[in-house]
Short mmCIF file of C-alpha atoms in Angstrom, two decimals:
data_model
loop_
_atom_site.label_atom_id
_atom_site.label_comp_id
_atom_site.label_asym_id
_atom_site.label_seq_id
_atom_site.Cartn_x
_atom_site.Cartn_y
_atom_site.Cartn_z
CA UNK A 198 -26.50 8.13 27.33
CA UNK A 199 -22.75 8.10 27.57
CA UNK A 200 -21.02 11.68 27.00
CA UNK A 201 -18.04 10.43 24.41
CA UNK A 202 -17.79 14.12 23.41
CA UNK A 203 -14.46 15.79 24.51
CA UNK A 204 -14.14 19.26 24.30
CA UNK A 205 -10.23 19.03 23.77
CA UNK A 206 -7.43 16.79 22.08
CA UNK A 207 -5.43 16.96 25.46
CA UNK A 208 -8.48 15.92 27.45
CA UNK A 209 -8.94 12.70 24.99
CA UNK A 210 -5.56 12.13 25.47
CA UNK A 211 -4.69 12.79 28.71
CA UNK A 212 -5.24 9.20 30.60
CA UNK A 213 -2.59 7.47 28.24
CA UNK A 214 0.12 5.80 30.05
CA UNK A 215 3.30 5.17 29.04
CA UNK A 216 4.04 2.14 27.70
CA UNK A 217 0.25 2.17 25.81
CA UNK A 218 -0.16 0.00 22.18
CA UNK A 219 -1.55 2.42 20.55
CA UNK A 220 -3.27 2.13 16.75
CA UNK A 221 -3.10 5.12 14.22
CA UNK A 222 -5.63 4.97 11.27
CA UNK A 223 -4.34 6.63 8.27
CA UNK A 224 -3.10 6.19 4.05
CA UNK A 225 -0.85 8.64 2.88
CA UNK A 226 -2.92 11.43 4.26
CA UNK A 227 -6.23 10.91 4.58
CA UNK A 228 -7.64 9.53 8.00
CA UNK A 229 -4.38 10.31 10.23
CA UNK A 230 -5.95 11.85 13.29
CA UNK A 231 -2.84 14.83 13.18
CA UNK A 232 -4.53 16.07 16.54
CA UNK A 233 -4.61 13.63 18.14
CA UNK A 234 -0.88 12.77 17.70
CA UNK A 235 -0.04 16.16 18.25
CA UNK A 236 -2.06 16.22 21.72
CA UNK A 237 -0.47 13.03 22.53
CA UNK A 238 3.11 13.96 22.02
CA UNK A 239 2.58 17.52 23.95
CA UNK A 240 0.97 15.03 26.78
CA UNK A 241 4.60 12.98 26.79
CA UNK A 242 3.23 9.23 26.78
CA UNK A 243 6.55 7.53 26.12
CA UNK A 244 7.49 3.99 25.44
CA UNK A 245 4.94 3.56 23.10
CA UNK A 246 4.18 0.44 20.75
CA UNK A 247 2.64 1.64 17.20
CA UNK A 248 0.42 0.35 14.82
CA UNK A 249 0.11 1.45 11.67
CA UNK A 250 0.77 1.46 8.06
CA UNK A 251 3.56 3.59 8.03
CA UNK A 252 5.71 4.88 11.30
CA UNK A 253 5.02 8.46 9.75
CA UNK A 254 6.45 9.89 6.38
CA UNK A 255 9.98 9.54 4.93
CA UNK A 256 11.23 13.15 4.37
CA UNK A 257 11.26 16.14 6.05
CA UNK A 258 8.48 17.88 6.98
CA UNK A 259 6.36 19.91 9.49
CA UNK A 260 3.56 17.99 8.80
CA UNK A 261 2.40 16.34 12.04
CA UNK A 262 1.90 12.45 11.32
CA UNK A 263 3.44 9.55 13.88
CA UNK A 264 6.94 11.06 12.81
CA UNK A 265 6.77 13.65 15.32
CA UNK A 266 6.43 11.01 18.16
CA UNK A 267 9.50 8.68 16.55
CA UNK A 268 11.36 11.98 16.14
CA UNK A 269 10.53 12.91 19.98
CA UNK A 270 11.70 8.97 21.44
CA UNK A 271 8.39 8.51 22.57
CA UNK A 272 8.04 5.36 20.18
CA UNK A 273 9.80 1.60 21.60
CA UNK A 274 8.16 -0.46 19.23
CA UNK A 275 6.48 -0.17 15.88
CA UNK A 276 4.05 -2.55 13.81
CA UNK A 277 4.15 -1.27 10.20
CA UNK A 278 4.11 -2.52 6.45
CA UNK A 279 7.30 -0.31 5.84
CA UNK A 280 10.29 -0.31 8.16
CA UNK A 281 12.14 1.84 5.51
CA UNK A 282 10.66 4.10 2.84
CA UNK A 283 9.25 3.22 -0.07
CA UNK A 284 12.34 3.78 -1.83
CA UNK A 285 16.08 3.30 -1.57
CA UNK A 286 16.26 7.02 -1.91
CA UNK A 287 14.19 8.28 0.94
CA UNK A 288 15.10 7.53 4.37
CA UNK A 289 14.30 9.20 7.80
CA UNK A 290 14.84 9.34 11.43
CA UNK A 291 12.97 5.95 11.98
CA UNK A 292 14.82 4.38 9.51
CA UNK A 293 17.71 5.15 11.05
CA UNK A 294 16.99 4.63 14.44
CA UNK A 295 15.79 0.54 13.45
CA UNK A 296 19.03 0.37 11.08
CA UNK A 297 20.89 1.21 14.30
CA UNK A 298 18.54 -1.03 16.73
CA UNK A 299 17.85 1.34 18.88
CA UNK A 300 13.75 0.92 17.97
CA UNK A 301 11.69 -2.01 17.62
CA UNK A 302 9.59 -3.17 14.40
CA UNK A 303 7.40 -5.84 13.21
CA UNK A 304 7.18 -5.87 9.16
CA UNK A 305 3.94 -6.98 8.41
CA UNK A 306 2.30 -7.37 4.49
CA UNK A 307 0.08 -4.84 4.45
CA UNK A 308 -3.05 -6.97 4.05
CA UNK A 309 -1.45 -8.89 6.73
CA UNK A 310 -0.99 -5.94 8.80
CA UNK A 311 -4.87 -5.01 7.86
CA UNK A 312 -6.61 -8.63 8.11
CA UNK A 313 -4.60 -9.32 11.56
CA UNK A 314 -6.62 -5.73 13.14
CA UNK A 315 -9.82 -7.39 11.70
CA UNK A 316 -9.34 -10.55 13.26
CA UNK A 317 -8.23 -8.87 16.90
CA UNK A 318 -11.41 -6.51 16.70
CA UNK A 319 -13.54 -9.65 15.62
CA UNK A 320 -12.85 -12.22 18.33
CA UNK A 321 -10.44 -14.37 16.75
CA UNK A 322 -7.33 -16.74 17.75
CA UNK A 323 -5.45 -16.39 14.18
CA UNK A 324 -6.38 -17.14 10.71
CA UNK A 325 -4.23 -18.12 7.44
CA UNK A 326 -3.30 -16.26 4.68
CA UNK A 327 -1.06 -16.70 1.63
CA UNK A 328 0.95 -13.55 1.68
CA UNK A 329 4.68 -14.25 2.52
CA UNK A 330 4.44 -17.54 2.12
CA UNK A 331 8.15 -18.73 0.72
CA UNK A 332 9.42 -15.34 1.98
CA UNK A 333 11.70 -14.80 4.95
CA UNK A 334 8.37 -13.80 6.74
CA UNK A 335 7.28 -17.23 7.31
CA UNK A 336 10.86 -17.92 9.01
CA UNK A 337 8.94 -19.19 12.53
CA UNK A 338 5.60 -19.41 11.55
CA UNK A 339 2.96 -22.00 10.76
CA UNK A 340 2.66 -23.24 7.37
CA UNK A 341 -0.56 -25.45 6.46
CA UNK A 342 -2.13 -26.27 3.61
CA UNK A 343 -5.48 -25.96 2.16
CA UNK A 344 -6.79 -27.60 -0.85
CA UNK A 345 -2.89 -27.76 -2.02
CA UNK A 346 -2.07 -24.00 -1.76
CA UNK A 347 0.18 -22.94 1.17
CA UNK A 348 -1.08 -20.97 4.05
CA UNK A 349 1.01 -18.66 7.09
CA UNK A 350 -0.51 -18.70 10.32
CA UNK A 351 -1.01 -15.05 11.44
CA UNK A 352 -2.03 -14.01 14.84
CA UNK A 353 -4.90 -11.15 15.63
CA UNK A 354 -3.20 -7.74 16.89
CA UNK A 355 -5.16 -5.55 19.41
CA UNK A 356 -4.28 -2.38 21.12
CA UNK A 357 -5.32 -0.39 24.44
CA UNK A 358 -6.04 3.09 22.43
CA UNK A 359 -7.13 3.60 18.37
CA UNK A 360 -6.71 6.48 16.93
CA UNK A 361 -9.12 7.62 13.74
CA UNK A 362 -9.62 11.00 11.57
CA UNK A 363 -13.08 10.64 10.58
CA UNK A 364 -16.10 12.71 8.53
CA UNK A 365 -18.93 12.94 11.09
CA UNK A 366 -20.53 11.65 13.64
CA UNK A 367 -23.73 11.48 15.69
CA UNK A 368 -24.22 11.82 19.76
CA UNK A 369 -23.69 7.93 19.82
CA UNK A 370 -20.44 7.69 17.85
CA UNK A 371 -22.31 6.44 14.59
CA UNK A 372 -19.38 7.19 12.34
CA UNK A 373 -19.02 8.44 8.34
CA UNK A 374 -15.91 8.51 6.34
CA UNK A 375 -15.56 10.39 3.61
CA UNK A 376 -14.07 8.54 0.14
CA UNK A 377 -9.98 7.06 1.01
CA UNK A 378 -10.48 8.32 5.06
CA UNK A 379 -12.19 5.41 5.74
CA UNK A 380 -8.67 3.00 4.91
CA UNK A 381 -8.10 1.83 8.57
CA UNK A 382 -10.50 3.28 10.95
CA UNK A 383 -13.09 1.26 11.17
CA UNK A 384 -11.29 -2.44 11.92
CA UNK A 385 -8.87 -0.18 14.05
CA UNK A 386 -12.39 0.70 16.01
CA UNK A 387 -13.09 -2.62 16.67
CA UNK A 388 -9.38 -3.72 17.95
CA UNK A 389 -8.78 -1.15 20.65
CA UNK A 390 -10.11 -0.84 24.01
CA UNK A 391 -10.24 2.55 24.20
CA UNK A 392 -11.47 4.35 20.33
CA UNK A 393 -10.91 8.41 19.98
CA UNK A 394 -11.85 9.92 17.10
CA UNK A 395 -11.19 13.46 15.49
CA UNK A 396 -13.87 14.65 13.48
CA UNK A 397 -14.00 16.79 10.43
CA UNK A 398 -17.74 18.09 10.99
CA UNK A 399 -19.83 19.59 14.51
CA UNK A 400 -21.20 16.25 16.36
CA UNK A 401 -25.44 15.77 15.43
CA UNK A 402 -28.00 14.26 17.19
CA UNK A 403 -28.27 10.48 17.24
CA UNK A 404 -30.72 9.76 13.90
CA UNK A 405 -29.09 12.17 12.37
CA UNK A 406 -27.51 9.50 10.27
CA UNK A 407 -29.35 7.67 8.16
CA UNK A 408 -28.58 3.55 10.18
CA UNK A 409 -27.98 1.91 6.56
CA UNK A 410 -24.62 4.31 6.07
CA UNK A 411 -23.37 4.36 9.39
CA UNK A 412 -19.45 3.24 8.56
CA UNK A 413 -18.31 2.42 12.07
CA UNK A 414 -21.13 1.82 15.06
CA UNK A 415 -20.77 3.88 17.91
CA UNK A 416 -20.24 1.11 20.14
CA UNK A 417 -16.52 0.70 18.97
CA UNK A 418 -16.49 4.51 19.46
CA UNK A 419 -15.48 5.87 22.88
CA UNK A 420 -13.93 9.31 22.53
CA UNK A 421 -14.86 12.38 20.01
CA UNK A 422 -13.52 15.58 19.88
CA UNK A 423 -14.22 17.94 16.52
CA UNK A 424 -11.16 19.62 14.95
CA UNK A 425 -12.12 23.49 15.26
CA UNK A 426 -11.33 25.56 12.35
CA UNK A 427 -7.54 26.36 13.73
CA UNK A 428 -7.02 23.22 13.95
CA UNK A 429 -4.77 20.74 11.92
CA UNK A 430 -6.82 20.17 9.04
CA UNK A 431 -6.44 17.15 6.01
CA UNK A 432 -5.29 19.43 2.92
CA UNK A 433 -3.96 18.55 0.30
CA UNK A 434 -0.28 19.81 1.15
CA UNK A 435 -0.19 16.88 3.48
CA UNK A 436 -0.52 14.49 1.21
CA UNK B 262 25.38 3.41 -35.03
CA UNK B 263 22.04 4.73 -34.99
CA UNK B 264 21.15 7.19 -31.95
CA UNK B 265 18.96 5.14 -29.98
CA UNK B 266 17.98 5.36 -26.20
CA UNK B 267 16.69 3.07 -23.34
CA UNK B 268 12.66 3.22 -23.27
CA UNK B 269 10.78 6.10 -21.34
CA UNK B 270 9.00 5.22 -18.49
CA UNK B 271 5.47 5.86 -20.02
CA UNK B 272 6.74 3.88 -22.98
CA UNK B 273 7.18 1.08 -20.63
CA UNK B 274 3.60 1.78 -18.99
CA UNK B 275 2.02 2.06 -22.27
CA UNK B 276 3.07 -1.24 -23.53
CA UNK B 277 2.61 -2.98 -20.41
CA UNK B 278 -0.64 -1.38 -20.55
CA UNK B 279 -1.70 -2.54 -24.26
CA UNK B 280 -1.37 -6.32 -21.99
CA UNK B 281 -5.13 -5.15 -20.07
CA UNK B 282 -7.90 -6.89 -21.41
CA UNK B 283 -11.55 -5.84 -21.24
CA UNK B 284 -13.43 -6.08 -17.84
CA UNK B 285 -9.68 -6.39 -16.11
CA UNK B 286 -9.82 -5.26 -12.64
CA UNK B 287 -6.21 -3.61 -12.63
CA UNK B 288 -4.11 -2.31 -9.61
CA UNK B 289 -0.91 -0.24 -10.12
CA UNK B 290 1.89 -0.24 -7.90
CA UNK B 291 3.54 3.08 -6.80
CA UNK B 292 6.16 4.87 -8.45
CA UNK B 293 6.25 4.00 -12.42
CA UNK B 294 3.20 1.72 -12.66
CA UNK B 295 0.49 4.52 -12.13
CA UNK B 296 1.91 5.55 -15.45
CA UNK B 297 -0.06 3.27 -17.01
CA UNK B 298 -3.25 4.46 -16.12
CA UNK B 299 -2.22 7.07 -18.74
CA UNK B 300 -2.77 5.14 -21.34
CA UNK B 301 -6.95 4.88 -22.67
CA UNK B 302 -7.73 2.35 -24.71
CA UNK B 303 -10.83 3.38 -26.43
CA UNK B 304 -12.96 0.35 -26.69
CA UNK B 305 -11.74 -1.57 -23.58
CA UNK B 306 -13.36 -1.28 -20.06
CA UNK B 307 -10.71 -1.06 -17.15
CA UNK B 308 -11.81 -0.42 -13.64
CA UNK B 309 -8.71 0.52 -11.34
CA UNK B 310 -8.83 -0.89 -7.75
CA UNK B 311 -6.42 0.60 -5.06
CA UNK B 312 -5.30 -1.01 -2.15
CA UNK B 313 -6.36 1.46 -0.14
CA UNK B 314 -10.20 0.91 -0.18
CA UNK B 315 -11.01 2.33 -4.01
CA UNK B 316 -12.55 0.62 -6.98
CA UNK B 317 -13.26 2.01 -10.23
CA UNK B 318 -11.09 5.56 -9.77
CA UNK B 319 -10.28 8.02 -12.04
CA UNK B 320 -7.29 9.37 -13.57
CA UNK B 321 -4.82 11.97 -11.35
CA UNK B 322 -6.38 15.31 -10.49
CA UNK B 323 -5.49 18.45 -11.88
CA UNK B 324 -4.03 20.94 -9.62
CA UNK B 325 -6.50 22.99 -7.57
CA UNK B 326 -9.20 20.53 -7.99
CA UNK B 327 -7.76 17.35 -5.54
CA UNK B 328 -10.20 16.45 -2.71
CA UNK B 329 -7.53 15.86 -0.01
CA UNK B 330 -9.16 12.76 1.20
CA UNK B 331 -9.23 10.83 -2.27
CA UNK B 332 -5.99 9.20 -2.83
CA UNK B 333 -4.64 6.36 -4.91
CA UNK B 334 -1.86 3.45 -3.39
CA UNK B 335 0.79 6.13 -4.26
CA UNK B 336 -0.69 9.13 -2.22
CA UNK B 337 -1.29 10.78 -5.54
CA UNK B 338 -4.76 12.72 -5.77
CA UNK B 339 -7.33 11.37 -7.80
CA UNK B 340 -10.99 11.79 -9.12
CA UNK B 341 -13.45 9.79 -8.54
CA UNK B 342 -15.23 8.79 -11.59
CA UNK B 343 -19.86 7.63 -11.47
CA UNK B 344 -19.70 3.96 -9.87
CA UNK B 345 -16.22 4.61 -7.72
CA UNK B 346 -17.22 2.59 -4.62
CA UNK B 347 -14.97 2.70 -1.53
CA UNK B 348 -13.68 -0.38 1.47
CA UNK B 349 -12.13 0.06 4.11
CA UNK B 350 -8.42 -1.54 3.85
CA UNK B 351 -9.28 -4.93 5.39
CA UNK B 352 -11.77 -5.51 2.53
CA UNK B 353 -9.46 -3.90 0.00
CA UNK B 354 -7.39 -6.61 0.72
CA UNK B 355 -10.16 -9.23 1.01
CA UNK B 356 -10.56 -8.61 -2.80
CA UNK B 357 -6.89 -8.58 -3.53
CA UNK B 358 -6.13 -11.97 -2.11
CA UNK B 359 -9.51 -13.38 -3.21
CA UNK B 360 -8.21 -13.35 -6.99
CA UNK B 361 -10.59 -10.39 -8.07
CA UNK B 362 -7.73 -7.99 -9.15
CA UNK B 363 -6.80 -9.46 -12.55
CA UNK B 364 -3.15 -7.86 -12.81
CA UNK B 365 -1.45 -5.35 -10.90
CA UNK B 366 1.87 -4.07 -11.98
CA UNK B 367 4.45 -3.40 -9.54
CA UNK B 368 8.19 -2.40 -9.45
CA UNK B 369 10.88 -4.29 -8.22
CA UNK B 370 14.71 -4.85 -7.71
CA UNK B 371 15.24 -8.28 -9.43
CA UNK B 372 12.59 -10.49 -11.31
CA UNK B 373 14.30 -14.10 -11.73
CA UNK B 374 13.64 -17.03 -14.38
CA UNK B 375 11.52 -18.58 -12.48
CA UNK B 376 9.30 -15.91 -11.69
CA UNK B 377 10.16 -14.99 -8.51
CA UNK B 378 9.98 -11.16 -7.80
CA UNK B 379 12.22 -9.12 -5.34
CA UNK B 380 10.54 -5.47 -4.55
CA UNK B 381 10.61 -4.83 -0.52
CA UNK B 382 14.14 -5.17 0.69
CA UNK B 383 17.53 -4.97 -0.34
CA UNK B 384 20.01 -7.39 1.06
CA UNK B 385 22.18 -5.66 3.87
CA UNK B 386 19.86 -3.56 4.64
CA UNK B 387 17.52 -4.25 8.18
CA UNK B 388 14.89 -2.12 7.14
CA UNK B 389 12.31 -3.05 3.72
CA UNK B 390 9.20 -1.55 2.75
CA UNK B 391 6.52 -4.00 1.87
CA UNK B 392 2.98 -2.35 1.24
CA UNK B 393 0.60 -4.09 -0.16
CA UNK B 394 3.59 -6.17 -2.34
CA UNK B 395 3.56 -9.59 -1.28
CA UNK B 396 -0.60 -9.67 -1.28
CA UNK B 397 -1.02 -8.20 -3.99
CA UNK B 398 1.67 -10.49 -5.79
CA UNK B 399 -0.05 -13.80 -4.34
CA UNK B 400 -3.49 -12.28 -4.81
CA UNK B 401 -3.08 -11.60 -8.71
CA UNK B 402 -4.17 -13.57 -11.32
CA UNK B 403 -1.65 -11.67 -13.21
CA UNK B 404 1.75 -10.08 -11.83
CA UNK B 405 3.42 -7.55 -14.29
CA UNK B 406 6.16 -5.69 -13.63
CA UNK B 407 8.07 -2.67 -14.96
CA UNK B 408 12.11 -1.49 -13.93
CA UNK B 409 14.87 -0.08 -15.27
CA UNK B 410 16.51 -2.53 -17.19
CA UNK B 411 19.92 -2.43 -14.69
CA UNK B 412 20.62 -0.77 -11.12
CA UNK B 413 22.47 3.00 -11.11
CA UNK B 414 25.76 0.19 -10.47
CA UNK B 415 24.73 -1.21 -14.31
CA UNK B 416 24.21 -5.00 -12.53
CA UNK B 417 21.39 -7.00 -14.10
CA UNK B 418 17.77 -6.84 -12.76
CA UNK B 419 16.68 -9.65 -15.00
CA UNK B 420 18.25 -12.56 -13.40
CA UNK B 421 18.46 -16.44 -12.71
CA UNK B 422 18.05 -16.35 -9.19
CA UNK B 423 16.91 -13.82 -7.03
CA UNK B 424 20.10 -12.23 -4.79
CA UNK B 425 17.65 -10.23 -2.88
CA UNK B 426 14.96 -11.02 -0.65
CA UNK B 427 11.95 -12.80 -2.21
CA UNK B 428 8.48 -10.95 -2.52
CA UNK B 429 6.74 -14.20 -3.69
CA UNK B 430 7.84 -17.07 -5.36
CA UNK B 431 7.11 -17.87 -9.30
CA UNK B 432 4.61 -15.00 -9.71
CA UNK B 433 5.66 -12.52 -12.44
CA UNK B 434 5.20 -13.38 -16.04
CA UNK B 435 5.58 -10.23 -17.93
CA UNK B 436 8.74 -7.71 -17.72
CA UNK B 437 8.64 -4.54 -19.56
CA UNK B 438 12.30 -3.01 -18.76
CA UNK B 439 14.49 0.17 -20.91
CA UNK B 440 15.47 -2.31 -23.27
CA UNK B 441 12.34 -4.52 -23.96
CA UNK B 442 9.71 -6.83 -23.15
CA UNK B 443 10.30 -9.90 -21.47
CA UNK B 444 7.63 -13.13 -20.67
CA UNK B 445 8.54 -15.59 -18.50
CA UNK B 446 7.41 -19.06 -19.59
CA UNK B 447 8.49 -22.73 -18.26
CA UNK B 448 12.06 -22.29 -20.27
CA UNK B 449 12.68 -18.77 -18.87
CA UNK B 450 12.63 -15.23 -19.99
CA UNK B 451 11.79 -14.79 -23.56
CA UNK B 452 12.87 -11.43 -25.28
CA UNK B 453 9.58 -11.21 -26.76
CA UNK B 454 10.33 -6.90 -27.64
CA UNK B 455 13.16 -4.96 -28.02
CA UNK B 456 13.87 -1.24 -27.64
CA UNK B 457 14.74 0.33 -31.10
CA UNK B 458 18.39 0.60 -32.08
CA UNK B 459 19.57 -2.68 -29.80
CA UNK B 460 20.37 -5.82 -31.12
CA UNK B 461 19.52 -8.91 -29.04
CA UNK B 462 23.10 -9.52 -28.25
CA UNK B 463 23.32 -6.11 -26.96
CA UNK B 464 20.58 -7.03 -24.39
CA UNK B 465 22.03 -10.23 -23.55
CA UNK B 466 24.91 -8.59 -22.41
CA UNK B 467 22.85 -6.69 -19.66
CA UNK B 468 21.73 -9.45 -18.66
CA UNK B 469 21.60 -11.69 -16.04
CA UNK B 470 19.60 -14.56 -17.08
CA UNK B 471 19.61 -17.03 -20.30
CA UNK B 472 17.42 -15.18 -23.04
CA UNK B 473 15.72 -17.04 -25.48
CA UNK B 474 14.82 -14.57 -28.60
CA UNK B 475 12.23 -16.34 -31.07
CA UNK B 476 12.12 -15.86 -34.05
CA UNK B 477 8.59 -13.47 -34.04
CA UNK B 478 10.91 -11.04 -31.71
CA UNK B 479 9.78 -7.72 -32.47
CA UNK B 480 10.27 -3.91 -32.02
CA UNK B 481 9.19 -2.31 -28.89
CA UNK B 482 5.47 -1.42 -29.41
CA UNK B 483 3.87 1.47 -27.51
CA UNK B 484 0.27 1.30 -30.04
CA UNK B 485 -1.62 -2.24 -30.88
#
């Protein structure tokens, strides 16, 4: 049996090159593997192309999220459903640095964004979907019709590395979520080469998990590491 | 003149609210619409779906009891309430573009007269924030939306034609804004409410579309 069991963050980390795509699971909070990034920005991978919902929150904070790795240049590209914040109000160093063009994004609908992961991690070429149809997204893109509605043709994305925040785990990689965790990690699983995951709870033995609620199989998992006690925990200040 | 004032925010959610029929699968938008999940109608059935992998959520948790990995489409703790299931986001938005959400109420910058909604960018600017907007606004059987009646600048949200980027095209056809309700039909925007204290002129004025104000125009409503 495969060891995927790391004993660190910087050992999961420490074969990424720069210049990686790398996926981030995570919804306002829950399922952002915070070690991971923080390992990976202390390990200096640079040039970096993101995916993700969001490149990291709006406002200031010490919370760790992928703001810490757009705040430290390590980031040359990101593929998000928000290239500003939420609202005209907020801003933030990404923000600024794409107002400028001095980073790279790809706006993506969100289901887009989420449905374009599925198809990379499920062997497709593309597929077509209605959202942004008659927007300036579809400026370049396909448009076909089925049945008489209007469709956008939408390519797969796929990345070298994911990055997940799960529940638990068995020896395998068998993964559980636990309730709004679950958001992106397990299509994210299935996209990337290379799948690490941070774990809330100690690693059991494979049949420790009942096969009818295993989330994510462990063969989209590559990497585990648990998140010991003094670790970066999901709270509910981060949210 | 009598003292009068632009409509709360939860006034605005409750009304738009009063719209949910029972069985409606309903997802609100962040910012003002999860306001209207504050408003219980007793003898109608909602189940609240969120974009980010819930259906049939509860209302906001209190502080001290949030589970910090239970969150609505706004970030905002929640409870989960007996037959919450959960999806991961690709099927979240599987049933949002499949036509199983039956309205979801969002915000936006401009709603024109022929439906079209602009939420995720403002013009000049590079940068936009889309979500789960333009799915959620195709996916729909019904698009509501709520907004201050004008921008901080006092220039009309309501409009002919959109000035900023498009969300979708013809997809909104209810408006609850400070100063009333609004349906869009094949003629335009009819005034169909109106905030206590204005006269339909008054609204007019704000105004950046044609209103046509029939004759059953009524008083804002915030109870059935």
């Amino acid at each position: 049996m495969k060891n995927k069991t790391f004993e660190s963050f910087e050992a999961a980390v420490a074969d990424i090159p720069d210049g990686s795509t790398i996926m981030f699971a995570g919804f306002a909070g829950p399922g952002t593997p915070r070690n991971l990034i923080a390992a990976l920005l202390a390990q200096g991978a640079s040039g970096l192309t993101i995916i993700s919902n969001t490149p990291g929150r709006w406002a200031d904070s010490d919370i760790v999220d992928l703001k810490v790795l757009v705040d430290a240049g390590r980031v040359r590209k990101a593929v998000a459903s928000f290239t500003a914040a939420p609202h005209p109000s907020m801003s933030g160093v990404f923000a600024e640095l794409y107002e400028a063009g001095e980073i790279e994004a790809e706006l993506v609908p969100q289901g887009t964004l989420a449905e374009r992961i599925r198809a990379g991690g499920a062997g497709l070429g593309a597929f077509y979907t209605p959202a942004g149809v008659g927007t300036e997204l579809a400026e370049g893109k396909e448009v076909r019709s089925f049945d008489g509605r209007d469709y956008l043709l939408e390519l797969p994305l796929r990345a070298d590395y994911a990055m997940l925040r799960a529940h638990r785990a068995d020896a395998l990689g068998n993964l559980q979520y636990v309730h709004t965790q679950r958001n992106f990690g397990p299509i994210m699983a299935r996209a990337a080469r290379i799948t690490i995951v941070e774990l809330d709870l100690p690693i059991v033995a494979a049949g420790e998990i009942d096969p009818d609620h295993v989330h994510t199989p462990g063969i989209f998992v590559d990497r585990m590491v648990v998140v010991p006690a003094d670790a970066i925990q999901e709270t509910v200040r981060n949210g | 003149m009598a003292s009068r004032e632009p409509l709360s925010r939860q006034a605005m959610a409750d009304r738009i609210a009063m719209e949910f029929e029972d069985g409606w699968v309903v997802n609100l938008g962040v910012g003002m619409p999860t306001l209207c999940s504050n408003f219980v109608h007793p003898e109608r059935e909602i189940t609240y779906q969120s974009e980010n992998g819930l259906v049939n959520y509860g209302p906001l948790a209190v502080e001290g009891e949030e589970d910090p990995n239970l969150v609505n489409a706004g970030g905002q703790y929640v409870i989960p309430i007996p037959g919450m299931a959960v999806l991961d986001h690709a099927d979240a938005f599987a049933l949002i573009r499949a036509g199983y959400v039956d309205v979801t109420v969002l915000g936006a910058y401009e709603v024109a007269a022929n439906g079209d909604l602009a939420n995720w960018r403002l013009a000049g600017r590079k940068g936009g924030g889309i979500g789960g907007a333009m799915d959620l606004a195709v996916g729909a059987r019904n698009v509501f939306v709520m907004m201050e009646h004008t921008t901080r600048e006092g220039a009309p949200r309501i409009v002919e034609r959109c000035a900023q980027p498009i969300t979708a095209p013809g997809v909104v056809k209810l408006v609850a804004t400070t100063l009333g309700l609004f349906e869009i039909t094949p003629d335009g925007f009819v005034l169909r409410e109106i905030a206590p204290g204005y006269t339909p002129d008054e609204v007019q004025a704000a105004t950046g579309a044609k209103l046509i104000v029939p004759p059953d125009m009524r008083e804002f409503r915030t109870r059935e």
